[in-house]
């Protein structure tokens, strides 16, 4: 049996995924979590073979969950099911050790097949997205990405500095670097472009 934990913040989608997977003879749904922090607790308690997660969730994102699993060397495969058909997200997912990346508009039977592939040690990546993912590299480093995300959420340089334990000047430098790398005029344009590309 392939033991699965679901992490998805939308209740209807979570219920649909659970119902779909329960129809499969070789897949057992151990539980489902409505946010990233709950998923992290459930992962440690239930010890599934595979985590099926969305990217955007309250608490921890699916990518942050994957990074934690990778850092702690937990024997859990990660399959992301998302609406984000952006190459930047796929590249970051692969860097975080994700084994599967599927889009929510893919045929339903693809998910069970992807779980079997991943459980056997393979990879299940949306083929069109995989091609696009290598066409344009993400120019931002982790710290620039973090600072730019907070700036895009409306936080001032001072707020960001306090939150990340950085100096005001360091935050301004990170923002300038990100703006320069993206070739835009200001932090709002930088945030928009980076979101559109899937780099945030």
GROMACS .gro file of C-alpha atoms in nm:
model
  200
    1UNK     CA    1   0.000   0.000   0.000
    2UNK     CA    2   0.110   0.357  -0.073
    3UNK     CA    3   0.041   0.556   0.243
    4UNK     CA    4  -0.051   0.918   0.160
    5UNK     CA    5  -0.099   1.241   0.353
    6UNK     CA    6  -0.285   1.528   0.182
    7UNK     CA    7  -0.206   1.895   0.250
    8UNK     CA    8  -0.445   2.140   0.083
    9UNK     CA    9  -0.604   2.454   0.228
   10UNK     CA   10  -0.921   2.444   0.014
   11UNK     CA   11  -1.167   2.206   0.182
   12UNK     CA   12  -1.351   2.111  -0.139
   13UNK     CA   13  -1.029   2.026  -0.325
   14UNK     CA   14  -0.896   1.838  -0.020
   15UNK     CA   15  -1.216   1.632  -0.001
   16UNK     CA   16  -1.215   1.562  -0.376
   17UNK     CA   17  -0.852   1.447  -0.376
   18UNK     CA   18  -0.916   1.224  -0.076
   19UNK     CA   19  -1.228   1.067  -0.233
   20UNK     CA   20  -1.044   1.014  -0.561
   21UNK     CA   21  -0.746   0.841  -0.402
   22UNK     CA   22  -0.963   0.620  -0.180
   23UNK     CA   23  -1.100   0.459  -0.497
   24UNK     CA   24  -0.755   0.315  -0.570
   25UNK     CA   25  -0.685  -0.039  -0.444
   26UNK     CA   26  -0.320   0.030  -0.358
   27UNK     CA   27  -0.343   0.379  -0.200
   28UNK     CA   28  -0.436   0.454   0.162
   29UNK     CA   29  -0.513   0.814   0.264
   30UNK     CA   30  -0.383   0.845   0.621
   31UNK     CA   31  -0.521   1.195   0.672
   32UNK     CA   32  -0.548   1.546   0.535
   33UNK     CA   33  -0.418   1.880   0.663
   34UNK     CA   34  -0.563   2.226   0.597
   35UNK     CA   35  -0.238   2.420   0.636
   36UNK     CA   36   0.139   2.375   0.625
   37UNK     CA   37   0.203   2.372   1.001
   38UNK     CA   38  -0.065   2.106   1.057
   39UNK     CA   39   0.080   1.906   0.767
   40UNK     CA   40   0.427   1.918   0.927
   41UNK     CA   41   0.288   1.783   1.258
   42UNK     CA   42   0.085   1.516   1.075
   43UNK     CA   43   0.388   1.409   0.872
   44UNK     CA   44   0.588   1.337   1.185
   45UNK     CA   45   0.298   1.158   1.355
   46UNK     CA   46   0.165   0.950   1.063
   47UNK     CA   47   0.492   0.890   0.870
   48UNK     CA   48   0.335   0.857   0.522
   49UNK     CA   49   0.523   0.730   0.217
   50UNK     CA   50   0.408   1.029   0.010
   51UNK     CA   51   0.295   1.383   0.088
   52UNK     CA   52   0.056   1.531  -0.171
   53UNK     CA   53   0.059   1.908  -0.121
   54UNK     CA   54  -0.042   2.236  -0.279
   55UNK     CA   55   0.218   2.514  -0.306
   56UNK     CA   56   0.031   2.809  -0.153
   57UNK     CA   57  -0.098   2.732   0.197
   58UNK     CA   58  -0.120   2.922   0.526
   59UNK     CA   59   0.163   2.861   0.773
   60UNK     CA   60   0.415   2.676   0.560
   61UNK     CA   61   0.398   2.652   0.181
   62UNK     CA   62   0.427   2.318   0.004
   63UNK     CA   63   0.779   2.415  -0.103
   64UNK     CA   64   0.878   2.493   0.256
   65UNK     CA   65   0.741   2.154   0.366
   66UNK     CA   66   0.947   1.984   0.095
   67UNK     CA   67   1.258   2.173   0.206
   68UNK     CA   68   1.205   2.065   0.569
   69UNK     CA   69   1.159   1.702   0.464
   70UNK     CA   70   1.478   1.726   0.258
   71UNK     CA   71   1.679   1.896   0.537
   72UNK     CA   72   1.571   1.641   0.797
   73UNK     CA   73   1.625   1.354   0.550
   74UNK     CA   74   1.280   1.209   0.615
   75UNK     CA   75   1.196   0.908   0.395
   76UNK     CA   76   0.887   1.083   0.252
   77UNK     CA   77   0.835   1.158  -0.117
   78UNK     CA   78   0.663   1.484  -0.209
   79UNK     CA   79   0.415   1.534  -0.494
   80UNK     CA   80   0.293   1.888  -0.557
   81UNK     CA   81  -0.054   1.936  -0.710
   82UNK     CA   82  -0.106   2.300  -0.796
   83UNK     CA   83  -0.261   2.559  -1.026
   84UNK     CA   84   0.081   2.727  -1.064
   85UNK     CA   85   0.191   2.637  -1.415
   86UNK     CA   86   0.506   2.847  -1.378
   87UNK     CA   87   0.852   2.715  -1.456
   88UNK     CA   88   1.006   2.901  -1.162
   89UNK     CA   89   0.793   2.709  -0.913
   90UNK     CA   90   0.889   2.377  -1.072
   91UNK     CA   91   1.260   2.460  -1.058
   92UNK     CA   92   1.234   2.552  -0.689
   93UNK     CA   93   1.031   2.237  -0.623
   94UNK     CA   94   1.296   2.019  -0.787
   95UNK     CA   95   1.568   2.196  -0.586
   96UNK     CA   96   1.369   2.108  -0.272
   97UNK     CA   97   1.373   1.739  -0.366
   98UNK     CA   98   1.013   1.713  -0.490
   99UNK     CA   99   0.946   1.393  -0.688
  100UNK     CA  100   0.619   1.491  -0.854
  101UNK     CA  101   0.470   1.814  -0.988
  102UNK     CA  102   0.120   1.800  -1.139
  103UNK     CA  103  -0.127   2.068  -1.240
  104UNK     CA  104  -0.479   2.065  -1.096
  105UNK     CA  105  -0.633   2.072  -1.442
  106UNK     CA  106  -0.461   1.744  -1.541
  107UNK     CA  107  -0.682   1.433  -1.582
  108UNK     CA  108  -0.773   1.280  -1.244
  109UNK     CA  109  -0.619   0.940  -1.321
  110UNK     CA  110  -0.277   1.109  -1.359
  111UNK     CA  111  -0.253   1.159  -0.982
  112UNK     CA  112  -0.277   0.792  -0.882
  113UNK     CA  113  -0.034   0.699  -1.158
  114UNK     CA  114   0.207   0.972  -1.044
  115UNK     CA  115   0.191   0.841  -0.685
  116UNK     CA  116   0.279   0.490  -0.804
  117UNK     CA  117   0.570   0.623  -1.012
  118UNK     CA  118   0.706   0.833  -0.726
  119UNK     CA  119   0.661   0.550  -0.474
  120UNK     CA  120   0.875   0.326  -0.699
  121UNK     CA  121   1.149   0.590  -0.693
  122UNK     CA  122   1.065   0.766  -1.020
  123UNK     CA  123   0.961   1.121  -1.102
  124UNK     CA  124   0.624   1.248  -1.224
  125UNK     CA  125   0.654   1.597  -1.371
  126UNK     CA  126   0.409   1.775  -1.603
  127UNK     CA  127   0.598   1.738  -1.935
  128UNK     CA  128   0.517   2.080  -2.085
  129UNK     CA  129   0.619   2.255  -1.767
  130UNK     CA  130   0.940   2.052  -1.747
  131UNK     CA  131   1.042   2.184  -2.090
  132UNK     CA  132   0.970   2.545  -1.994
  133UNK     CA  133   1.142   2.518  -1.655
  134UNK     CA  134   1.487   2.515  -1.809
  135UNK     CA  135   1.428   2.804  -2.048
  136UNK     CA  136   1.484   3.086  -1.799
  137UNK     CA  137   1.688   3.071  -1.480
  138UNK     CA  138   1.579   3.238  -1.154
  139UNK     CA  139   1.826   3.523  -1.094
  140UNK     CA  140   1.729   3.581  -0.729
  141UNK     CA  141   1.901   3.429  -0.428
  142UNK     CA  142   1.702   3.309  -0.124
  143UNK     CA  143   1.750   3.625   0.081
  144UNK     CA  144   1.653   3.856  -0.210
  145UNK     CA  145   1.345   3.643  -0.265
  146UNK     CA  146   1.249   3.661   0.102
  147UNK     CA  147   1.294   4.039   0.123
  148UNK     CA  148   1.112   4.099  -0.206
  149UNK     CA  149   0.817   3.881  -0.098
  150UNK     CA  150   0.774   4.084   0.224
  151UNK     CA  151   0.811   4.413   0.035
  152UNK     CA  152   0.544   4.298  -0.211
  153UNK     CA  153   0.313   4.226   0.083
  154UNK     CA  154   0.340   4.596   0.171
  155UNK     CA  155   0.600   4.587   0.449
  156UNK     CA  156   0.845   4.876   0.480
  157UNK     CA  157   1.222   4.824   0.474
  158UNK     CA  158   1.223   4.890   0.851
  159UNK     CA  159   0.956   4.623   0.915
  160UNK     CA  160   1.143   4.372   0.698
  161UNK     CA  161   1.471   4.449   0.878
  162UNK     CA  162   1.309   4.387   1.218
  163UNK     CA  163   1.140   4.066   1.104
  164UNK     CA  164   1.453   3.915   0.945
  165UNK     CA  165   1.704   4.051   1.199
  166UNK     CA  166   1.885   4.253   0.934
  167UNK     CA  167   1.993   4.616   0.926
  168UNK     CA  168   1.781   4.868   0.737
  169UNK     CA  169   2.068   4.922   0.490
  170UNK     CA  170   2.106   4.549   0.423
  171UNK     CA  171   1.735   4.520   0.338
  172UNK     CA  172   1.766   4.816   0.099
  173UNK     CA  173   2.068   4.649  -0.063
  174UNK     CA  174   1.878   4.322  -0.115
  175UNK     CA  175   1.586   4.513  -0.270
  176UNK     CA  176   1.822   4.709  -0.499
  177UNK     CA  177   1.992   4.386  -0.607
  178UNK     CA  178   1.657   4.222  -0.686
  179UNK     CA  179   1.534   4.529  -0.879
  180UNK     CA  180   1.861   4.541  -1.075
  181UNK     CA  181   1.862   4.169  -1.157
  182UNK     CA  182   1.501   4.183  -1.279
  183UNK     CA  183   1.562   4.500  -1.482
  184UNK     CA  184   1.262   4.689  -1.346
  185UNK     CA  185   1.211   5.036  -1.198
  186UNK     CA  186   1.100   4.964  -0.841
  187UNK     CA  187   1.020   4.700  -0.578
  188UNK     CA  188   0.651   4.670  -0.679
  189UNK     CA  189   0.743   4.591  -1.041
  190UNK     CA  190   1.012   4.353  -0.917
  191UNK     CA  191   0.759   4.173  -0.696
  192UNK     CA  192   0.502   4.149  -0.979
  193UNK     CA  193   0.754   4.015  -1.230
  194UNK     CA  194   0.903   3.764  -0.986
  195UNK     CA  195   0.551   3.639  -0.894
  196UNK     CA  196   0.455   3.609  -1.260
  197UNK     CA  197   0.769   3.405  -1.333
  198UNK     CA  198   0.714   3.180  -1.032
  199UNK     CA  199   1.031   3.293  -0.854
  200UNK     CA  200   0.853   3.399  -0.534
   0.00000   0.00000   0.00000
